[in-house]
mmCIF file of C-alpha atoms in Angstrom:
data_model
loop_
_atom_site.group_PDB
_atom_site.id
_atom_site.type_symbol
_atom_site.label_atom_id
_atom_site.label_comp_id
_atom_site.label_asym_id
_atom_site.label_seq_id
_atom_site.Cartn_x
_atom_site.Cartn_y
_atom_site.Cartn_z
ATOM 1 C CA MET A 1 -0.201 0.001 -0.185
ATOM 2 C CA PRO A 2 -0.382 2.470 -1.747
ATOM 3 C CA LEU A 3 -0.361 1.381 -5.060
ATOM 4 C CA TRP A 4 -0.237 4.256 -7.774
ATOM 5 C CA ASN A 5 -1.061 3.134 -11.566
ATOM 6 C CA VAL A 6 -0.415 6.327 -13.478
ATOM 7 C CA HIS A 7 -1.853 6.231 -17.129
ATOM 8 C CA HIS A 8 -0.060 9.109 -19.402
ATOM 9 C CA PRO A 9 0.328 9.678 -23.054
ATOM 10 C CA ALA A 10 3.745 8.011 -24.361
ATOM 11 C CA GLY A 11 6.909 10.477 -24.607
ATOM 12 C CA VAL A 12 5.392 13.563 -22.421
ATOM 13 C CA TYR A 13 7.531 13.170 -19.157
ATOM 14 C CA THR A 14 11.060 13.089 -18.451
ATOM 15 C CA GLU A 15 12.594 10.757 -15.985
ATOM 16 C CA GLU A 16 13.126 13.648 -13.620
ATOM 17 C CA GLU A 17 9.531 14.883 -14.056
ATOM 18 C CA LYS A 18 8.283 11.459 -12.949
ATOM 19 C CA GLN A 19 11.133 11.424 -10.050
ATOM 20 C CA ASP A 20 9.579 14.460 -8.924
ATOM 21 C CA PHE A 21 6.162 13.129 -9.048
ATOM 22 C CA VAL A 22 6.959 10.238 -7.328
ATOM 23 C CA GLU A 23 8.657 12.302 -4.536
ATOM 24 C CA ARG A 24 6.015 14.327 -3.541
ATOM 25 C CA VAL A 25 3.633 11.112 -3.677
ATOM 26 C CA THR A 26 5.631 9.362 -1.284
ATOM 27 C CA SER A 27 5.863 12.061 0.997
ATOM 28 C CA ILE A 28 2.267 11.812 1.384
ATOM 29 C CA TYR A 29 2.313 8.928 2.722
ATOM 30 C CA GLU A 30 5.911 9.229 4.906
ATOM 31 C CA SER A 31 4.299 12.085 6.385
ATOM 32 C CA GLY A 32 1.505 10.063 7.696
ATOM 33 C CA GLY A 33 3.750 7.796 9.307
ATOM 34 C CA LEU A 34 4.129 4.982 6.760
ATOM 35 C CA PRO A 35 7.127 3.469 5.813
ATOM 36 C CA ARG A 36 8.435 4.908 2.444
ATOM 37 C CA PHE A 37 8.788 1.653 0.716
ATOM 38 C CA TYR A 38 4.868 1.087 0.980
ATOM 39 C CA VAL A 39 4.422 3.255 -1.900
ATOM 40 C CA ALA A 40 4.721 1.970 -5.188
ATOM 41 C CA VAL A 41 4.020 3.891 -8.315
ATOM 42 C CA LEU A 42 3.965 2.340 -11.789
ATOM 43 C CA PHE A 43 3.782 4.526 -14.891
ATOM 44 C CA HIS A 44 1.980 3.087 -18.319
ATOM 45 C CA GLU A 45 2.641 4.953 -21.233
ATOM 46 C CA VAL A 46 -0.346 5.105 -23.259
ATOM 47 C CA GLY A 47 0.180 5.247 -27.324
ATOM 48 C CA PRO A 48 -2.308 6.538 -30.038
ATOM 49 C CA GLU A 49 -5.664 4.783 -30.323
ATOM 50 C CA THR A 50 -5.758 3.631 -26.927
ATOM 51 C CA CYS A 51 -7.252 6.243 -24.792
ATOM 52 C CA TYR A 52 -10.735 7.540 -25.228
ATOM 53 C CA VAL A 53 -12.361 10.022 -22.938
ATOM 54 C CA GLY A 54 -16.182 10.912 -23.872
ATOM 55 C CA GLY A 55 -15.931 8.796 -26.807
ATOM 56 C CA GLU A 56 -13.188 10.460 -28.439
ATOM 57 C CA GLU A 57 -9.122 9.793 -28.686
ATOM 58 C CA ALA A 58 -7.723 11.629 -26.030
ATOM 59 C CA GLY A 59 -3.712 12.636 -26.033
ATOM 60 C CA ASP A 60 -3.908 14.999 -23.309
ATOM 61 C CA PHE A 61 -5.372 12.716 -20.550
ATOM 62 C CA VAL A 62 -3.388 11.387 -17.120
ATOM 63 C CA ARG A 63 -5.384 8.702 -15.615
ATOM 64 C CA ILE A 64 -4.735 7.830 -12.007
ATOM 65 C CA THR A 65 -5.908 4.900 -9.947
ATOM 66 C CA VAL A 66 -4.898 4.356 -6.525
ATOM 67 C CA ALA A 67 -5.209 1.402 -3.780
ATOM 68 C CA HIS A 68 -5.242 2.142 -0.408
ATOM 69 C CA LEU A 69 -4.427 -0.861 1.748
ATOM 70 C CA ALA A 70 -3.131 -0.017 5.198
ATOM 71 C CA ARG A 71 -4.972 2.970 6.016
ATOM 72 C CA HIS A 72 -8.829 3.433 5.184
ATOM 73 C CA PHE A 73 -10.477 7.017 6.398
ATOM 74 C CA GLU A 74 -13.684 6.863 8.093
ATOM 75 C CA ALA A 75 -14.475 10.669 9.057
ATOM 76 C CA PRO A 76 -15.541 12.806 5.822
ATOM 77 C CA GLU A 77 -13.222 15.287 6.853
ATOM 78 C CA ASP A 78 -10.245 13.032 6.624
ATOM 79 C CA ARG A 79 -11.596 11.520 3.179
ATOM 80 C CA ALA A 80 -11.673 15.184 1.872
ATOM 81 C CA ARG A 81 -8.303 15.916 3.417
ATOM 82 C CA ILE A 82 -6.397 12.988 1.644
ATOM 83 C CA ARG A 83 -8.199 13.667 -1.576
ATOM 84 C CA ARG A 84 -7.083 17.009 -1.439
ATOM 85 C CA LYS A 85 -3.715 16.116 -0.882
ATOM 86 C CA LEU A 86 -3.681 13.553 -3.587
ATOM 87 C CA ASN A 87 -4.743 15.959 -6.168
ATOM 88 C CA ASP A 88 -1.993 18.473 -4.790
ATOM 89 C CA ALA A 89 0.623 15.994 -5.641
ATOM 90 C CA ILE A 90 -1.060 15.440 -9.090
ATOM 91 C CA GLU A 91 -2.058 18.698 -10.155
ATOM 92 C CA PRO A 92 1.381 20.595 -11.227
ATOM 93 C CA PHE A 93 2.411 16.867 -12.875
ATOM 94 C CA ALA A 94 -0.583 17.107 -15.257
ATOM 95 C CA ALA A 95 -1.597 20.918 -15.389
ATOM 96 C CA GLY A 96 2.195 21.722 -15.806
ATOM 97 C CA LYS A 97 1.722 19.747 -19.357
ATOM 98 C CA ASN A 98 -1.557 21.109 -20.084
ATOM 99 C CA MET A 99 -3.291 17.531 -19.684
ATOM 100 C CA ARG A 100 -6.393 16.903 -18.063
ATOM 101 C CA TRP A 101 -6.425 14.579 -15.204
ATOM 102 C CA GLU A 102 -8.580 12.237 -12.921
ATOM 103 C CA PHE A 103 -7.816 10.075 -10.287
ATOM 104 C CA HIS A 104 -9.737 7.834 -8.097
ATOM 105 C CA VAL A 105 -8.995 6.096 -4.577
ATOM 106 C CA GLU A 106 -10.057 2.123 -4.033
ATOM 107 C CA GLU A 107 -9.755 1.027 -0.943
ATOM 108 C CA THR A 108 -8.827 -2.670 -0.575
ATOM 109 C CA PRO A 109 -8.805 -5.272 2.674
ATOM 110 C CA PRO A 110 -5.490 -5.238 4.679
ATOM 111 C CA ASP A 111 -5.685 -8.385 5.790
ATOM 112 C CA LEU A 112 -5.554 -9.990 2.178
ATOM 113 C CA TRP A 113 -2.127 -8.172 1.620
ATOM 114 C CA MET A 114 1.509 -9.280 2.312
ATOM 115 C CA ILE A 115 4.941 -7.648 1.542
ATOM 116 C CA ASN A 116 7.949 -10.334 0.854
ATOM 117 C CA GLY A 117 6.046 -13.143 2.623
ATOM 118 C CA LEU A 118 5.128 -10.973 5.367
ATOM 119 C CA VAL A 119 1.705 -9.467 6.885
ATOM 120 C CA PRO A 120 2.591 -5.932 7.242
ATOM 121 C CA PRO A 121 2.256 -4.900 11.093
ATOM 122 C CA PRO A 122 -0.769 -2.930 12.469
ATOM 123 C CA PRO A 123 -1.062 0.479 12.229
ATOM 124 C CA ARG A 124 1.609 2.287 14.328
ATOM 125 C CA SER A 125 2.585 -0.708 16.195
ATOM 126 C CA GLU A 126 6.291 -0.708 17.482
ATOM 127 C CA ALA A 127 6.787 -3.258 14.349
ATOM 128 C CA GLU A 128 5.595 -0.721 11.923
ATOM 129 C CA LYS A 129 7.735 1.624 13.315
ATOM 130 C CA LEU A 130 10.620 -0.401 12.679
ATOM 131 C CA TRP A 131 9.667 -0.858 9.358
ATOM 132 C CA VAL A 132 9.419 2.970 8.903
ATOM 133 C CA LYS A 133 12.960 3.309 10.559
ATOM 134 C CA GLU A 134 14.568 0.531 8.468
ATOM 135 C CA ASN A 135 12.660 1.101 5.438
ATOM 136 C CA ARG A 136 12.180 -2.740 4.597
ATOM 137 C CA ALA A 137 10.188 -5.571 5.555
ATOM 138 C CA ILE A 138 11.493 -7.205 8.575
ATOM 139 C CA PRO A 139 10.092 -10.216 10.253
ATOM 140 C CA TYR A 140 8.419 -9.547 13.816
ATOM 141 C CA MET B 1 -16.137 7.367 -13.789
ATOM 142 C CA PRO B 2 -16.539 4.994 -15.292
ATOM 143 C CA LEU B 3 -12.960 3.680 -16.215
ATOM 144 C CA TRP B 4 -12.695 0.888 -18.474
ATOM 145 C CA ASN B 5 -9.473 -1.230 -19.007
ATOM 146 C CA VAL B 6 -9.907 -3.320 -21.947
ATOM 147 C CA HIS B 7 -7.181 -5.970 -22.351
ATOM 148 C CA HIS B 8 -7.183 -7.966 -25.766
ATOM 149 C CA PRO B 9 -4.711 -9.943 -28.086
ATOM 150 C CA ALA B 10 -2.480 -7.496 -29.944
ATOM 151 C CA GLY B 11 -3.383 -6.624 -33.479
ATOM 152 C CA VAL B 12 -6.845 -7.708 -33.554
ATOM 153 C CA TYR B 13 -8.872 -4.662 -33.676
ATOM 154 C CA THR B 14 -8.914 -1.528 -36.164
ATOM 155 C CA GLU B 15 -8.950 1.998 -34.927
ATOM 156 C CA GLU B 16 -12.699 2.071 -36.149
ATOM 157 C CA GLU B 17 -13.679 -1.217 -34.382
ATOM 158 C CA LYS B 18 -12.305 0.536 -31.279
ATOM 159 C CA GLN B 19 -14.095 3.457 -31.966
ATOM 160 C CA ASP B 20 -17.432 1.635 -32.328
ATOM 161 C CA PHE B 21 -16.989 -0.051 -29.081
ATOM 162 C CA VAL B 22 -16.007 2.883 -27.367
ATOM 163 C CA GLU B 23 -19.508 4.885 -28.538
ATOM 164 C CA ARG B 24 -21.689 2.251 -27.563
ATOM 165 C CA VAL B 25 -19.933 2.033 -24.005
ATOM 166 C CA THR B 26 -19.997 5.797 -23.628
ATOM 167 C CA SER B 27 -23.767 5.750 -24.924
ATOM 168 C CA ILE B 28 -24.855 3.427 -22.019
ATOM 169 C CA TYR B 29 -23.576 5.929 -19.663
ATOM 170 C CA GLU B 30 -24.957 9.177 -21.401
ATOM 171 C CA SER B 31 -28.337 7.550 -21.518
ATOM 172 C CA GLY B 32 -27.931 7.371 -17.895
ATOM 173 C CA GLY B 33 -27.381 11.175 -17.302
ATOM 174 C CA LEU B 34 -23.696 10.649 -16.675
ATOM 175 C CA PRO B 35 -21.561 13.449 -18.541
ATOM 176 C CA ARG B 36 -19.928 11.776 -21.646
ATOM 177 C CA PHE B 37 -16.309 13.225 -20.635
ATOM 178 C CA TYR B 38 -16.639 10.567 -17.374
ATOM 179 C CA VAL B 39 -16.476 7.450 -19.624
ATOM 180 C CA ALA B 40 -12.764 7.009 -20.193
ATOM 181 C CA VAL B 41 -11.764 3.670 -21.775
ATOM 182 C CA LEU B 42 -7.883 2.441 -22.253
ATOM 183 C CA PHE B 43 -6.999 -0.412 -24.666
ATOM 184 C CA HIS B 44 -4.152 -2.776 -23.599
ATOM 185 C CA GLU B 45 -2.637 -4.911 -26.412
ATOM 186 C CA VAL B 46 -1.603 -8.258 -24.897
ATOM 187 C CA GLY B 47 1.152 -10.085 -26.737
ATOM 188 C CA PRO B 48 2.181 -13.864 -26.511
ATOM 189 C CA GLU B 49 2.988 -15.717 -23.349
ATOM 190 C CA THR B 50 1.412 -12.861 -21.332
ATOM 191 C CA CYS B 51 -2.293 -13.911 -21.037
ATOM 192 C CA TYR B 52 -3.230 -17.209 -19.492
ATOM 193 C CA VAL B 53 -6.817 -18.642 -19.046
ATOM 194 C CA GLY B 54 -7.111 -21.838 -16.848
ATOM 195 C CA GLY B 55 -3.429 -22.544 -16.917
ATOM 196 C CA GLU B 56 -2.940 -22.214 -20.809
ATOM 197 C CA GLU B 57 -1.965 -19.135 -22.730
ATOM 198 C CA ALA B 58 -5.066 -17.805 -24.435
ATOM 199 C CA GLY B 59 -4.702 -15.637 -27.724
ATOM 200 C CA ASP B 60 -8.580 -15.317 -27.901
ATOM 201 C CA PHE B 61 -9.687 -13.773 -24.874
ATOM 202 C CA VAL B 62 -10.663 -10.208 -24.143
ATOM 203 C CA ARG B 63 -10.753 -9.174 -20.508
ATOM 204 C CA ILE B 64 -12.261 -6.288 -19.162
ATOM 205 C CA THR B 65 -12.298 -4.657 -15.878
ATOM 206 C CA VAL B 66 -14.865 -1.843 -15.331
ATOM 207 C CA ALA B 67 -14.749 0.859 -12.490
ATOM 208 C CA HIS B 68 -17.366 2.580 -11.401
ATOM 209 C CA LEU B 69 -17.480 5.545 -9.192
ATOM 210 C CA ALA B 70 -20.518 7.976 -9.965
ATOM 211 C CA ARG B 71 -23.290 5.833 -9.605
ATOM 212 C CA HIS B 72 -23.495 2.338 -7.328
ATOM 213 C CA PHE B 73 -26.923 0.628 -7.929
ATOM 214 C CA GLU B 74 -28.823 -1.327 -5.075
ATOM 215 C CA ALA B 75 -31.444 -3.469 -6.057
ATOM 216 C CA PRO B 76 -30.884 -6.411 -7.851
ATOM 217 C CA GLU B 77 -32.749 -5.701 -10.816
ATOM 218 C CA ASP B 78 -31.158 -2.393 -11.324
ATOM 219 C CA ARG B 79 -27.845 -4.482 -11.100
ATOM 220 C CA ALA B 80 -28.929 -7.049 -13.456
ATOM 221 C CA ARG B 81 -29.769 -4.624 -15.892
ATOM 222 C CA ILE B 82 -26.726 -2.671 -15.834
ATOM 223 C CA ARG B 83 -25.055 -5.761 -15.949
ATOM 224 C CA ARG B 84 -26.564 -6.981 -18.978
ATOM 225 C CA LYS B 85 -26.203 -3.437 -20.824
ATOM 226 C CA LEU B 86 -22.237 -3.412 -20.348
ATOM 227 C CA ASN B 87 -22.406 -6.991 -22.045
ATOM 228 C CA ASP B 88 -24.658 -6.014 -24.877
ATOM 229 C CA ALA B 89 -21.680 -3.586 -25.508
ATOM 230 C CA ILE B 90 -19.019 -5.761 -25.139
ATOM 231 C CA GLU B 91 -20.267 -8.759 -26.813
ATOM 232 C CA PRO B 92 -20.271 -7.891 -30.607
ATOM 233 C CA PHE B 93 -16.750 -6.403 -29.936
ATOM 234 C CA ALA B 94 -15.475 -9.870 -28.769
ATOM 235 C CA ALA B 95 -17.883 -12.329 -30.459
ATOM 236 C CA GLY B 96 -17.088 -10.616 -33.728
ATOM 237 C CA LYS B 97 -13.759 -11.568 -33.573
ATOM 238 C CA ASN B 98 -14.613 -14.935 -32.139
ATOM 239 C CA MET B 99 -13.134 -14.002 -28.859
ATOM 240 C CA ARG B 100 -13.890 -15.331 -25.508
ATOM 241 C CA TRP B 101 -14.776 -12.471 -23.075
ATOM 242 C CA GLU B 102 -15.195 -11.718 -19.352
ATOM 243 C CA PHE B 103 -15.757 -8.559 -17.556
ATOM 244 C CA HIS B 104 -16.270 -7.667 -13.950
ATOM 245 C CA VAL B 105 -17.309 -4.271 -12.426
ATOM 246 C CA GLU B 106 -15.620 -2.861 -9.187
ATOM 247 C CA GLU B 107 -17.247 -0.302 -6.934
ATOM 248 C CA THR B 108 -14.868 2.623 -5.714
ATOM 249 C CA PRO B 109 -16.023 5.155 -3.508
ATOM 250 C CA PRO B 110 -17.222 8.276 -4.951
ATOM 251 C CA ASP B 111 -15.714 10.536 -2.335
ATOM 252 C CA LEU B 112 -12.134 9.591 -3.445
ATOM 253 C CA TRP B 113 -12.415 10.930 -7.140
ATOM 254 C CA MET B 114 -11.275 14.221 -8.668
ATOM 255 C CA ILE B 115 -11.199 15.349 -12.355
ATOM 256 C CA ASN B 116 -9.061 18.522 -12.970
ATOM 257 C CA GLY B 117 -8.844 19.385 -9.233
ATOM 258 C CA LEU B 118 -12.641 19.382 -8.696
ATOM 259 C CA VAL B 119 -14.850 16.871 -6.841
ATOM 260 C CA PRO B 120 -17.656 16.048 -9.222
ATOM 261 C CA PRO B 121 -20.905 17.413 -8.492
ATOM 262 C CA PRO B 122 -23.733 15.167 -6.783
ATOM 263 C CA PRO B 123 -25.813 12.939 -8.970
ATOM 264 C CA ARG B 124 -28.638 14.586 -10.983
ATOM 265 C CA SER B 125 -27.702 17.958 -9.183
ATOM 266 C CA GLU B 126 -27.746 21.290 -11.205
ATOM 267 C CA ALA B 127 -24.143 21.212 -11.371
ATOM 268 C CA GLU B 128 -23.939 17.730 -12.652
ATOM 269 C CA LYS B 129 -26.421 18.909 -15.534
ATOM 270 C CA LEU B 130 -24.271 21.700 -16.426
ATOM 271 C CA TRP B 131 -21.298 19.167 -16.572
ATOM 272 C CA VAL B 132 -23.270 17.393 -18.972
ATOM 273 C CA LYS B 133 -24.257 20.252 -21.327
ATOM 274 C CA GLU B 134 -20.786 21.603 -21.404
ATOM 275 C CA ASN B 135 -19.202 18.090 -21.444
ATOM 276 C CA ARG B 136 -16.531 19.458 -19.261
ATOM 277 C CA ALA B 137 -15.370 19.767 -15.575
ATOM 278 C CA ILE B 138 -16.572 23.500 -14.536
ATOM 279 C CA PRO B 139 -16.047 24.786 -10.709
ATOM 280 C CA TYR B 140 -19.371 25.270 -9.089
ATOM 281 C CA MET C 1 -12.460 -14.632 -10.943
ATOM 282 C CA PRO C 2 -9.751 -14.821 -10.223
ATOM 283 C CA LEU C 3 -8.219 -12.316 -12.340
ATOM 284 C CA TRP C 4 -4.369 -11.872 -11.357
ATOM 285 C CA ASN C 5 -2.513 -8.912 -12.829
ATOM 286 C CA VAL C 6 1.531 -9.323 -12.303
ATOM 287 C CA HIS C 7 3.796 -6.679 -13.149
ATOM 288 C CA HIS C 8 7.641 -7.560 -13.387
ATOM 289 C CA PRO C 9 10.748 -6.517 -14.675
ATOM 290 C CA ALA C 10 11.028 -6.760 -18.669
ATOM 291 C CA GLY C 11 12.837 -9.903 -19.619
ATOM 292 C CA VAL C 12 13.340 -11.670 -16.207
ATOM 293 C CA TYR C 13 11.310 -14.657 -16.893
ATOM 294 C CA THR C 14 11.092 -17.152 -19.434
ATOM 295 C CA GLU C 15 7.742 -18.767 -20.757
ATOM 296 C CA GLU C 16 8.526 -21.799 -18.915
ATOM 297 C CA GLU C 17 8.843 -20.075 -15.491
ATOM 298 C CA LYS C 18 5.546 -17.975 -16.494
ATOM 299 C CA GLN C 19 3.863 -21.312 -17.063
ATOM 300 C CA ASP C 20 4.970 -22.898 -13.705
ATOM 301 C CA PHE C 21 3.873 -19.996 -11.944
ATOM 302 C CA VAL C 22 0.294 -19.696 -13.731
ATOM 303 C CA GLU C 23 -0.094 -23.491 -12.982
ATOM 304 C CA ARG C 24 0.453 -23.112 -9.107
ATOM 305 C CA VAL C 25 -1.671 -20.101 -9.205
ATOM 306 C CA THR C 26 -4.350 -22.297 -11.033
ATOM 307 C CA SER C 27 -4.232 -24.914 -9.005
ATOM 308 C CA ILE C 28 -5.114 -23.093 -5.733
ATOM 309 C CA TYR C 29 -8.576 -21.997 -7.019
ATOM 310 C CA GLU C 30 -8.983 -25.624 -9.061
ATOM 311 C CA SER C 31 -8.577 -27.197 -5.554
ATOM 312 C CA GLY C 32 -11.139 -24.848 -4.028
ATOM 313 C CA GLY C 33 -13.572 -25.984 -6.334
ATOM 314 C CA LEU C 34 -13.680 -23.329 -9.196
ATOM 315 C CA PRO C 35 -13.141 -24.019 -12.677
ATOM 316 C CA ARG C 36 -9.925 -23.884 -14.000
ATOM 317 C CA PHE C 37 -10.974 -21.194 -16.825
ATOM 318 C CA TYR C 38 -12.200 -18.809 -14.198
ATOM 319 C CA VAL C 39 -8.435 -18.074 -13.577
ATOM 320 C CA ALA C 40 -6.855 -15.731 -15.826
ATOM 321 C CA VAL C 41 -3.565 -14.623 -15.285
ATOM 322 C CA LEU C 42 -2.160 -11.199 -17.027
ATOM 323 C CA PHE C 43 1.685 -10.341 -17.121
ATOM 324 C CA HIS C 44 2.976 -7.051 -17.656
ATOM 325 C CA GLU C 45 6.681 -6.332 -18.480
ATOM 326 C CA VAL C 46 7.510 -3.055 -16.663
ATOM 327 C CA GLY C 47 10.551 -1.210 -18.130
ATOM 328 C CA PRO C 48 13.054 1.079 -16.690
ATOM 329 C CA GLU C 49 11.937 4.528 -15.322
ATOM 330 C CA THR C 50 8.334 2.982 -14.785
ATOM 331 C CA CYS C 51 8.596 1.452 -11.466
ATOM 332 C CA TYR C 52 9.203 3.105 -8.169
ATOM 333 C CA VAL C 53 9.078 1.845 -4.655
ATOM 334 C CA GLY C 54 9.756 4.131 -1.610
ATOM 335 C CA GLY C 55 10.540 6.984 -3.984
ATOM 336 C CA GLU C 56 13.432 4.924 -5.553
ATOM 337 C CA GLU C 57 13.458 3.350 -9.115
ATOM 338 C CA ALA C 58 13.135 -0.461 -8.421
ATOM 339 C CA GLY C 59 14.387 -3.059 -11.161
ATOM 340 C CA ASP C 60 13.804 -5.887 -8.520
ATOM 341 C CA PHE C 61 10.161 -5.754 -7.788
ATOM 342 C CA VAL C 62 7.447 -8.233 -8.453
ATOM 343 C CA ARG C 63 3.549 -6.425 -7.820
ATOM 344 C CA ILE C 64 0.571 -8.528 -8.142
ATOM 345 C CA THR C 65 -2.838 -7.647 -7.846
ATOM 346 C CA VAL C 66 -5.390 -10.211 -7.609
ATOM 347 C CA ALA C 67 -9.667 -9.643 -8.142
ATOM 348 C CA HIS C 68 -11.352 -12.117 -6.424
ATOM 349 C CA LEU C 69 -14.874 -12.408 -7.494
ATOM 350 C CA ALA C 70 -16.454 -15.840 -7.218
ATOM 351 C CA ARG C 71 -15.757 -16.261 -3.345
ATOM 352 C CA HIS C 72 -15.279 -13.771 -0.615
ATOM 353 C CA PHE C 73 -13.993 -15.145 2.722
ATOM 354 C CA GLU C 74 -15.395 -13.926 5.926
ATOM 355 C CA ALA C 75 -13.521 -15.905 8.944
ATOM 356 C CA PRO C 76 -10.323 -14.315 9.907
ATOM 357 C CA GLU C 77 -8.748 -17.721 9.740
ATOM 358 C CA ASP C 78 -9.882 -18.294 5.826
ATOM 359 C CA ARG C 79 -8.949 -15.351 5.143
ATOM 360 C CA ALA C 80 -5.207 -15.825 6.626
ATOM 361 C CA ARG C 81 -5.368 -19.360 4.702
ATOM 362 C CA ILE C 82 -6.020 -18.302 1.264
ATOM 363 C CA ARG C 83 -3.794 -15.419 1.925
ATOM 364 C CA ARG C 84 -0.889 -17.678 2.676
ATOM 365 C CA LYS C 85 -1.421 -20.040 -0.542
ATOM 366 C CA LEU C 86 -1.403 -17.052 -2.524
ATOM 367 C CA ASN C 87 1.925 -16.323 -0.966
ATOM 368 C CA ASP C 88 3.119 -19.993 -1.362
ATOM 369 C CA ALA C 89 2.535 -19.830 -5.396
ATOM 370 C CA ILE C 90 3.968 -16.341 -5.406
ATOM 371 C CA GLU C 91 7.329 -16.812 -3.263
ATOM 372 C CA PRO C 92 9.143 -19.258 -5.431
ATOM 373 C CA PHE C 93 8.423 -16.936 -8.626
ATOM 374 C CA ALA C 94 9.680 -13.693 -6.804
ATOM 375 C CA ALA C 95 12.235 -14.683 -4.590
ATOM 376 C CA GLY C 96 13.663 -17.469 -6.972
ATOM 377 C CA LYS C 97 14.968 -14.381 -9.091
ATOM 378 C CA ASN C 98 16.299 -11.888 -6.045
ATOM 379 C CA MET C 99 13.091 -10.165 -6.337
ATOM 380 C CA ARG C 100 10.964 -8.044 -3.882
ATOM 381 C CA TRP C 101 7.421 -9.109 -4.468
ATOM 382 C CA GLU C 102 4.072 -7.435 -2.940
ATOM 383 C CA PHE C 103 0.842 -8.357 -3.477
ATOM 384 C CA HIS C 104 -3.154 -7.697 -2.593
ATOM 385 C CA VAL C 105 -6.291 -9.046 -3.128
ATOM 386 C CA GLU C 106 -9.595 -6.802 -3.974
ATOM 387 C CA GLU C 107 -13.038 -8.412 -3.614
ATOM 388 C CA THR C 108 -15.268 -7.240 -6.406
ATOM 389 C CA PRO C 109 -19.151 -7.852 -6.410
ATOM 390 C CA PRO C 110 -19.932 -11.545 -7.771
ATOM 391 C CA ASP C 111 -23.603 -9.895 -9.289
ATOM 392 C CA LEU C 112 -21.442 -7.685 -11.849
ATOM 393 C CA TRP C 113 -19.490 -10.059 -13.198
ATOM 394 C CA MET C 114 -20.070 -12.025 -16.572
ATOM 395 C CA ILE C 115 -18.286 -14.664 -18.801
ATOM 396 C CA ASN C 116 -19.153 -15.058 -22.389
ATOM 397 C CA GLY C 117 -22.479 -13.548 -21.842
ATOM 398 C CA LEU C 118 -23.408 -15.583 -18.922
ATOM 399 C CA VAL C 119 -23.803 -15.031 -15.449
ATOM 400 C CA PRO C 120 -21.579 -17.677 -13.453
ATOM 401 C CA PRO C 121 -23.717 -19.951 -11.555
ATOM 402 C CA PRO C 122 -23.915 -19.871 -7.553
ATOM 403 C CA PRO C 123 -21.053 -21.302 -5.508
ATOM 404 C CA ARG C 124 -21.187 -25.173 -5.391
ATOM 405 C CA SER C 125 -24.184 -25.342 -7.614
ATOM 406 C CA GLU C 126 -24.845 -28.068 -10.236
ATOM 407 C CA ALA C 127 -24.271 -25.760 -12.941
ATOM 408 C CA GLU C 128 -20.926 -24.569 -11.522
ATOM 409 C CA LYS C 129 -19.996 -28.490 -10.926
ATOM 410 C CA LEU C 130 -20.812 -29.213 -14.906
ATOM 411 C CA TRP C 131 -18.608 -26.064 -15.652
ATOM 412 C CA VAL C 132 -15.911 -27.248 -13.603
ATOM 413 C CA LYS C 133 -16.299 -30.543 -15.356
ATOM 414 C CA GLU C 134 -16.507 -29.181 -18.932
ATOM 415 C CA ASN C 135 -14.060 -26.179 -18.322
ATOM 416 C CA ARG C 136 -15.980 -23.893 -20.100
ATOM 417 C CA ALA C 137 -19.198 -21.594 -19.861
ATOM 418 C CA ILE C 138 -22.529 -23.268 -20.623
ATOM 419 C CA PRO C 139 -26.138 -22.018 -20.722
ATOM 420 C CA TYR C 140 -27.760 -23.299 -17.821
#
């Protein structure tokens, strides 16, 4: 958790621009107390004739799906806050290239999730703090 | 919403065939009162040795995943109806090429979804009607 | 159901290694009473500068998402058991190549799912047993 899948037009982004985006995304979760290595971002280049919005081919569209596993927010104000944070990370990445953008989050069950054969430790546990500190999965 | 991810064997479809399919898909949601631009369709070509069904490589398989965000249906008859509509859009696309096909829908939380930095307006609100009419995201 | 999407570094796996992995995955569900053809596995090669873990490019990471449709487990011990089985199928595939790995399962609604225009039969029904035996979708 989280897993970001980023679909964007082929050839639009440099490695440095992707790196900057990834750092902003990773920081969101790091500042929320999660291990940095929980954050995985996959970029997918979209070629001609493979992306359609509103029935028309779209070469100016960044579509991002996010899977949240480790933390699910309940309170509406918390959900609005995380939504805003995600958009703040995405907006410069998309709008800076004159792209339209859209994202959504899916919340998947934390108990059907493993890393390197380990069940990730409970939120805010001592084991999770160790995973944060060591930035890797450690048997506990 | 909705996001369609369509995995199909490489080289099977022409641009026109994809366009026809996309138009059928888009019309489903348009006739349900949604803005056309809510409908995003991404095609993914599947090459040899990358798609397996029942343990065997499958070069005749179209696999579609659909994320529904803006509307979730509760009543079983409504769910059966939308399921049938989606299949009616897919069947000629797949069966016309002698492909097997499979799809499923995931329903993701509408409050963790943004377009161009905006929270999409509530279902059937005046703002949503304006988005339908203008076919773009407008601050409201 | 189930749908496995496997993201792995380009060029790491031979066809035979993928086939072995797919067979292990398929067997899990077959031994649980599901038709073999319910199990679809899609492999996605990840190139340089497209996969980041913890803010850093990762060329040693296998990320798998699994969608479960036909069966959802409720009891914590059943969920732990299936989690372990999935990991047992993945671990040799990833660790054998000195890869880190992560997977999660999403559970999507079984009533918004169709194969070849048919609603899959209820769990453990006579129709499902026929689908198992014939290993294909049959009108019922």
